[in-house]
Amino acid sequence: MTERVVAKAAGENIEEKKMTPASPIGVFDSGVGGLTVLKEIIRQLPGEDVIYLADTARVPYGGRSAEEIIKINEEIIPLLIDQGCKLIIMACGTSSSIAYPVLKDRYKVHLISLIEPGARAAVNATRSGVIGLVATVGTVNSQAYQNAVMDLKKDAKVIAQACPLFVPLIEGGFIEAEETKRVVKEYLKPLLKENIDTLILGCTHYPHLARALRERTGPNVVFVDPAEEAVAGARKLLQKAGTIKSQATTPRYEYLITGSVVQFQDLGSRLLGKPITHAKHVII
Ligand code: DGL
């Protein structure tokens, strides 16, 4: 049976809660993309409890308008704050690029975006200065990554490619399928033509396609998964605030799903490499 969590009305000025090391980290995405961020949390912050919200009822986010993305974020963030989260990671490139600049100072809980950390990692990795970006239509059109890279390295060249078919293929479980490989080949063509030496995986779903992407790029292109830097930043923040949770107790991962719980559990377990059970249905 599906347990239901009903979100309170989205609102500003949410009362400040006492944040302790025991408070969970909130993570959200349109679906299984944010699991690539959760993997990083498990690696870098192995003691932390996490509440993961997958908005699969509204996946994909990538083609939605900026107004819709902001509204969705305004619904999800208060829900996670209400669940007692001490920090929220926008485990979604589209939200990070469109909603973060608007919402970053609105709430009492710290929000972490993927854009600046991803841009910094790419600038550190590139030798030629020619950086590829694969992301959703919304992220590419927002210019958030392009601007963040240019802010750090004026002479960099960012070649961006929107990949709208990737998220439906991944959410459909077509990770290793021949169809997916063909789509990967098409999307990477213009980037490889420009001789990129670094590739920002600007949508959190895309690291799930790392193998197929690597087959096309060969070994010499450095892949940047912004989650690595973003979680490292979260770690520093928690350390500074004295709210990091040690590994003394087994961490708890709670999953809130707006769409099909069974489907998320099946695909999510496969992609996370750990069983996801007891996910709850949530109505936003
Ligand atoms: N994984 C999210 C992102 O990073 C959302 C992708 C989508 O739903 O289109 O952009």
PDB file of C-alpha atoms in Angstrom, residues 35 39 170 172-176 264-276:
ATOM      1  CA  LEU A  35      20.264   9.652  -7.723  1.00  0.00           C
ATOM      2  CA  LYS A  39      25.483   8.579  -4.912  1.00  0.00           C
ATOM      3  CA  ILE A 170      16.632   7.095 -19.046  1.00  0.00           C
ATOM      4  CA  GLY A 172      12.077   4.545 -19.549  1.00  0.00           C
ATOM      5  CA  GLY A 173      15.014   2.356 -18.504  1.00  0.00           C
ATOM      6  CA  PHE A 174      16.654   2.391 -21.962  1.00  0.00           C
ATOM      7  CA  ILE A 175      20.121   2.960 -20.523  1.00  0.00           C
ATOM      8  CA  GLU A 176      22.073   0.457 -22.624  1.00  0.00           C
ATOM      9  CA  PHE A 264      10.748   4.559  -9.253  1.00  0.00           C
ATOM     10  CA  GLN A 265      11.755   1.771  -6.884  1.00  0.00           C
ATOM     11  CA  ASP A 266      12.532  -0.621  -9.752  1.00  0.00           C
ATOM     12  CA  LEU A 267      14.568   1.732 -11.921  1.00  0.00           C
ATOM     13  CA  GLY A 268      16.039   3.639  -8.980  1.00  0.00           C
ATOM     14  CA  SER A 269      17.379   0.487  -7.308  1.00  0.00           C
ATOM     15  CA  ARG A 270      19.033  -0.505 -10.574  1.00  0.00           C
ATOM     16  CA  LEU A 271      20.661   2.900 -11.072  1.00  0.00           C
ATOM     17  CA  LEU A 272      21.634   3.503  -7.457  1.00  0.00           C
ATOM     18  CA  GLY A 273      22.978  -0.015  -7.083  1.00  0.00           C
ATOM     19  CA  LYS A 274      21.144  -0.344  -3.747  1.00  0.00           C
ATOM     20  CA  PRO A 275      17.617  -1.505  -3.084  1.00  0.00           C
ATOM     21  CA  ILE A 276      15.114   1.326  -2.773  1.00  0.00           C
TER      22      ILE A 276
END
